[in-house]
XYZ file of C-alpha atoms in Angstrom:
418
model
C 217.635 307.734 45.172
C 214.679 310.115 45.389
C 213.570 310.157 48.996
C 209.929 310.529 47.924
C 209.661 307.194 46.156
C 209.539 304.950 49.217
C 210.911 301.448 48.950
C 213.420 300.756 46.124
C 211.605 298.867 43.404
C 208.256 298.464 45.181
C 205.765 299.912 47.627
C 203.589 302.963 47.767
C 204.840 306.168 46.156
C 203.902 309.267 48.149
C 204.904 311.775 45.486
C 205.945 310.182 42.248
C 208.850 311.257 40.033
C 207.791 314.413 38.224
C 206.777 314.069 34.614
C 207.458 316.688 31.992
C 204.035 318.259 32.231
C 204.536 318.844 35.950
C 207.947 320.425 35.477
C 206.580 322.780 32.850
C 203.563 323.747 34.914
C 205.270 324.154 38.265
C 208.822 325.112 37.382
C 211.908 323.457 38.844
C 211.047 321.582 42.014
C 213.247 321.056 45.052
C 216.048 318.521 45.254
C 214.398 316.535 48.022
C 210.878 316.168 46.677
C 208.589 316.427 43.703
C 204.887 316.438 43.126
C 203.832 314.371 40.183
C 200.908 313.593 37.980
C 199.755 310.099 37.078
C 201.583 308.646 34.104
C 198.746 309.475 31.713
C 198.200 313.052 32.955
C 200.265 314.452 30.107
C 197.309 313.812 27.816
C 194.841 315.685 30.014
C 195.794 319.113 28.654
C 194.781 317.985 25.176
C 191.262 316.979 26.117
C 189.639 320.037 24.512
C 189.732 320.915 20.822
C 192.863 322.775 19.853
C 194.906 321.185 22.629
C 193.732 323.513 25.412
C 191.971 322.534 28.572
C 188.241 323.149 28.600
C 186.867 324.682 31.800
C 185.461 321.921 33.951
C 182.118 322.299 35.639
C 182.473 322.706 39.375
C 181.596 319.305 40.814
C 179.592 319.083 44.016
C 181.563 317.275 46.710
C 181.096 316.726 50.433
C 184.831 317.334 51.009
C 186.011 320.620 52.554
C 189.458 322.204 52.313
C 190.766 322.886 55.827
C 194.137 324.479 54.994
C 194.238 327.316 52.444
C 196.703 327.041 49.574
C 198.686 330.001 50.863
C 201.755 328.660 52.607
C 204.738 331.012 52.831
C 207.166 328.148 52.069
C 206.798 324.911 50.122
C 204.949 322.428 52.302
C 204.138 318.752 51.786
C 201.916 316.659 54.059
C 202.458 312.911 54.060
C 200.131 311.685 56.805
C 197.355 312.668 59.213
C 195.951 311.292 62.482
C 193.107 312.289 64.808
C 191.765 311.453 68.266
C 188.558 313.447 67.805
C 186.916 316.363 66.069
C 189.040 318.831 68.048
C 192.397 317.069 67.978
C 194.269 316.074 64.805
C 197.814 316.170 63.450
C 199.306 316.469 59.952
C 203.011 315.830 59.350
C 205.398 316.187 56.438
C 208.113 318.685 55.545
C 208.770 322.290 54.634
C 211.435 323.467 52.198
C 212.664 327.045 52.347
C 215.806 327.837 50.360
C 218.752 325.614 49.535
C 219.285 324.021 52.958
C 216.814 321.224 52.306
C 213.554 320.297 54.006
C 212.766 320.351 57.712
C 209.994 318.431 59.499
C 206.552 320.038 59.394
C 203.887 319.457 62.061
C 200.449 321.054 62.177
C 197.786 320.606 64.867
C 194.002 320.950 64.544
C 192.143 322.193 67.646
C 188.673 322.070 66.155
C 188.908 325.557 64.694
C 192.290 326.125 63.063
C 195.451 324.337 61.990
C 198.589 325.775 63.616
C 202.304 325.029 63.281
C 203.865 323.159 66.203
C 207.670 323.068 66.619
C 209.205 319.650 66.059
C 211.809 318.243 68.432
C 215.481 318.610 67.585
C 215.349 322.054 65.979
C 219.079 321.879 65.225
C 218.872 318.527 63.441
C 219.991 317.872 59.893
C 217.416 318.294 57.115
C 214.684 315.704 57.222
C 210.989 314.970 57.105
C 208.203 313.218 58.998
C 206.372 310.561 57.014
C 203.875 308.827 59.295
C 201.852 309.826 62.368
C 199.577 307.906 64.748
C 197.625 309.094 67.784
C 196.517 306.879 70.660
C 195.300 309.838 72.767
C 195.604 313.639 72.797
C 198.719 313.280 74.979
C 200.103 310.200 73.242
C 200.958 310.907 69.591
C 203.839 309.388 67.612
C 205.493 310.500 64.375
C 208.228 308.802 62.370
C 210.471 310.060 59.595
C 214.084 310.348 58.571
C 217.037 312.715 58.724
C 219.051 313.353 55.574
C 222.800 312.910 55.981
C 225.759 312.830 53.625
C 226.416 309.100 53.992
C 223.539 307.743 56.042
C 219.972 308.656 56.933
C 218.582 307.413 60.260
C 214.962 306.918 61.226
C 213.697 309.548 63.665
C 210.775 308.821 65.997
C 209.118 311.614 67.970
C 206.494 311.588 70.717
C 203.946 314.202 71.812
C 203.099 314.095 75.522
C 200.426 316.767 75.425
C 202.861 319.647 75.818
C 205.819 319.129 73.495
C 207.419 316.847 70.934
C 210.511 314.886 72.022
C 212.833 312.441 70.281
C 212.949 308.785 71.283
C 216.266 307.018 70.833
C 216.367 304.834 67.742
C 219.211 302.827 66.232
C 221.184 304.401 63.389
C 221.769 302.308 60.240
C 225.297 301.300 59.222
C 227.383 303.868 57.376
C 226.412 304.161 53.721
C 222.818 303.009 54.246
C 219.580 304.958 53.926
C 216.594 304.236 56.157
C 212.963 304.406 55.059
C 209.852 304.413 57.223
C 207.045 302.010 56.411
C 204.458 302.826 59.058
C 203.893 303.660 62.721
C 200.808 302.765 64.759
C 200.092 303.606 68.403
C 197.664 301.620 70.543
C 198.814 302.691 74.015
C 201.839 303.527 76.148
C 203.529 300.145 75.613
C 202.017 299.203 72.276
C 203.534 301.353 69.548
C 204.647 299.549 66.405
C 207.078 300.709 63.713
C 208.157 299.266 60.361
C 211.177 300.464 58.417
C 213.988 299.215 56.243
C 217.632 300.067 55.588
C 218.849 300.215 51.997
C 222.531 299.844 51.069
C 223.327 302.397 48.376
C 226.253 300.342 47.069
C 224.909 296.797 46.985
C 221.204 297.550 46.654
C 220.443 295.109 49.483
C 217.794 295.994 52.042
C 217.031 294.893 55.597
C 213.489 295.188 56.940
C 212.533 295.847 60.560
C 209.464 295.503 62.753
C 209.840 297.130 66.177
C 207.674 297.663 69.251
C 208.021 300.427 71.845
C 208.231 298.835 75.298
C 207.708 302.067 77.193
C 211.417 302.846 77.350
C 213.061 301.501 74.173
C 212.445 300.107 70.692
C 212.571 296.311 70.602
C 213.065 294.289 67.420
C 210.215 291.850 66.682
C 210.439 288.792 64.461
C 207.454 287.748 62.369
C 206.629 284.087 61.684
C 208.022 282.541 58.531
C 205.998 282.832 55.354
C 203.817 279.766 54.635
C 205.466 279.271 51.254
C 208.945 280.454 52.192
C 210.797 283.622 51.238
C 212.158 286.586 53.158
C 209.429 288.285 55.206
C 209.372 292.069 54.820
C 206.840 293.927 57.018
C 205.185 297.143 55.876
C 201.773 298.563 56.892
C 200.273 298.421 60.400
C 196.672 298.684 61.595
C 194.517 297.408 64.433
C 191.990 298.200 67.141
C 194.128 297.791 70.264
C 197.231 296.224 71.867
C 195.808 292.720 71.431
C 194.502 293.247 67.884
C 197.396 294.393 65.695
C 197.700 293.604 61.981
C 200.879 293.896 59.908
C 201.098 293.420 56.164
C 204.250 291.939 54.735
C 205.597 290.335 51.624
C 207.378 287.041 51.229
C 210.128 287.886 48.760
C 211.813 285.218 46.682
C 214.053 286.869 44.123
C 211.941 289.416 42.272
C 208.643 287.715 43.108
C 206.551 288.828 46.095
C 203.653 287.134 47.871
C 201.483 289.377 50.101
C 200.963 288.318 53.718
C 198.817 289.458 56.628
C 200.100 288.887 60.180
C 197.966 289.213 63.318
C 199.147 289.821 66.906
C 196.607 288.892 69.602
C 198.725 290.093 72.520
C 200.359 286.685 72.996
C 201.449 285.429 69.606
C 201.298 285.755 65.834
C 199.265 284.116 63.108
C 200.018 284.596 59.418
C 197.826 284.279 56.330
C 198.624 284.559 52.649
C 196.546 287.314 51.040
C 194.590 286.096 47.977
C 195.393 287.888 44.717
C 193.230 288.396 41.624
C 195.586 286.632 39.237
C 199.091 285.341 38.690
C 201.745 287.959 37.914
C 205.436 287.493 36.966
C 206.627 289.718 39.828
C 203.884 288.871 42.308
C 201.899 291.278 44.458
C 202.451 293.572 47.448
C 200.019 294.600 50.194
C 200.566 298.349 50.422
C 197.796 299.193 52.877
C 195.869 297.546 55.703
C 192.822 299.138 57.331
C 191.105 297.648 60.383
C 187.437 298.644 60.577
C 186.567 296.578 63.634
C 187.901 293.710 65.667
C 188.468 290.814 63.279
C 187.749 292.956 60.224
C 190.649 294.229 58.141
C 190.909 295.374 54.536
C 194.074 294.832 52.497
C 194.759 296.993 49.435
C 197.673 296.416 47.087
C 199.028 296.111 43.596
C 201.369 294.138 41.420
C 205.027 294.303 42.419
C 206.028 296.809 39.764
C 208.235 299.813 40.532
C 206.625 302.219 38.061
C 203.182 301.009 36.972
C 200.981 298.718 39.041
C 199.409 297.047 35.986
C 196.699 295.723 38.292
C 195.347 296.456 41.753
C 193.710 294.374 44.432
C 191.476 294.813 47.462
C 190.220 292.164 49.822
C 188.809 291.877 53.329
C 189.500 289.378 56.078
C 186.175 288.996 57.900
C 187.554 287.038 60.844
C 186.792 283.708 59.207
C 187.291 284.090 55.463
C 188.553 286.345 52.680
C 186.059 288.501 50.805
C 187.284 289.934 47.477
C 186.416 293.472 46.405
C 186.156 294.755 42.819
C 189.162 296.328 41.143
C 190.075 299.741 42.492
C 188.594 302.762 40.698
C 192.051 304.398 40.651
C 195.337 303.544 38.967
C 196.915 302.897 42.373
C 195.900 303.534 45.974
C 198.297 306.146 47.320
C 196.500 306.140 50.676
C 193.912 304.087 52.507
C 192.065 304.518 55.782
C 188.704 304.459 57.491
C 186.278 307.134 58.585
C 184.738 307.409 62.030
C 181.866 305.157 60.968
C 184.296 302.368 60.032
C 183.945 302.729 56.263
C 186.947 302.076 54.027
C 188.376 304.968 51.976
C 191.156 305.005 49.406
C 192.775 307.851 47.491
C 194.497 307.799 44.123
C 194.462 309.119 40.576
C 191.762 308.036 38.182
C 192.651 307.558 34.509
C 193.587 310.856 32.889
C 193.233 312.849 36.105
C 195.625 315.383 37.562
C 194.064 315.350 41.021
C 193.509 312.611 43.558
C 189.994 311.338 44.042
C 188.520 309.822 47.199
C 186.712 306.486 46.895
C 184.598 304.816 49.588
C 183.647 301.159 49.698
C 179.886 301.012 50.285
C 179.807 297.269 50.856
C 178.767 296.593 47.259
C 180.676 299.098 45.125
C 183.195 301.941 45.072
C 181.691 305.441 45.385
C 184.138 308.058 44.066
C 184.165 311.718 45.104
C 186.233 314.687 43.951
C 188.439 316.863 46.103
C 186.942 320.310 46.771
C 187.088 322.890 43.985
C 189.337 325.019 46.203
C 191.983 322.382 45.445
C 191.184 321.319 41.903
C 190.585 324.823 40.513
C 193.511 326.506 42.243
C 196.324 323.996 41.826
C 197.936 322.251 38.890
C 197.665 318.791 40.409
C 197.399 317.081 43.772
C 197.960 313.852 45.652
C 196.546 312.477 48.911
C 199.051 310.595 51.063
C 197.219 309.934 54.314
C 193.657 309.194 55.493
C 192.500 309.118 59.124
C 189.238 308.459 60.941
C 187.893 311.096 63.313
C 186.775 309.153 66.405
C 183.444 310.138 67.898
C 182.127 311.230 64.504
C 181.385 309.718 61.100
C 184.128 311.906 59.683
C 187.518 311.568 58.066
C 190.589 313.724 57.409
C 192.849 313.335 54.360
C 196.223 315.015 53.882
C 198.543 315.503 50.936
C 200.131 318.039 48.631
C 199.003 320.297 45.790
C 201.029 321.938 43.066
C 200.262 325.602 43.637
C 199.809 327.913 40.663
C 202.331 330.343 42.155
C 205.158 330.317 44.671
C 205.919 328.515 46.932
C 205.217 325.764 44.357
C 204.063 323.057 46.790
C 201.210 323.542 49.264
C 200.199 321.176 52.015
C 196.550 320.152 51.812
C 194.189 318.862 54.493
C 190.592 318.088 53.546
C 187.758 316.635 55.599
C 184.363 315.022 55.233
C 181.615 314.976 57.863
C 183.736 316.865 60.404
C 181.900 319.771 62.023
């Protein structure tokens, strides 16, 4: 199974399976990861007469590229987090040679992004997939190690001086682990979702865990209102007593999206409204809290390859408020900016590069990535979005297909960050 595709059969896809046009443009990509275009990107090269791409006018955009496309080794960013304009983190993986990827961590100090050594330098190949920061000296990152017969979840903590591993259970032999999300709200309020997938049977076991200050503790969610196995996924919130977890109630191949809320004492659960009936149901890929009692849920139909339809809705604290259909084929990332506005990232029809779309309260406002990305890479994807507290700004992180070696370049862009 391709480690970049997330959950077997469903869920968000950080870097989709490469299509032919990507392989031709970028050459052979590494065993552990591929950058891909949207399914309809193969037609983009034929947009101009004669089958060649016409030069596109440079579009004005408020987004700024923060990391030049000049890595010395292939780099992929999968998530980003910030505590302020002078403290942010991007995580992912680097691949140099045939030994497989190793975790990549970069830190922003307000002026430059610099590499920071990850814990466990002698570990097996692996990657970091999610990062969350409660304070400059309290940052958490989660990912996986790649083994021959099993792949455990790895959780690492930054105490202001160094990254260190925290002990986490290893899955049974023959099973692969996948990270859903990690969210930190304080020293004893760090939440993690993951699942173990049996390579032989295809069965999976989902987990929700909370860091108690000394160990990871399994947490059980309430039963789904309509029945079915509850599988947690995305996590958001405003503090230890305001934590939201999306989940799906799975019955066979049909999924019903759920939103769970932890108030510090107990859970409540609500079924997320969907735009229409679908044979395989719907999944809630992303949750974004923009204030206490205000949380957006973004998702799609439960289809492994093509979403067919997308959804977005907001829980206001008292009722659900539906949003129009997404302006992208699928939301690969969702988050808020420092002003509490919702942002999503994904590919628009026929595009080779991610676009950034903001919900204004009445409509989606779509913006292009900076020309430094779109004019100097074959294609790109955004995998993580993070607010910059104390500002109106936002960071977004992902990967671009460079036009020359090392093939894949990590990308961090920002808006309204000075």
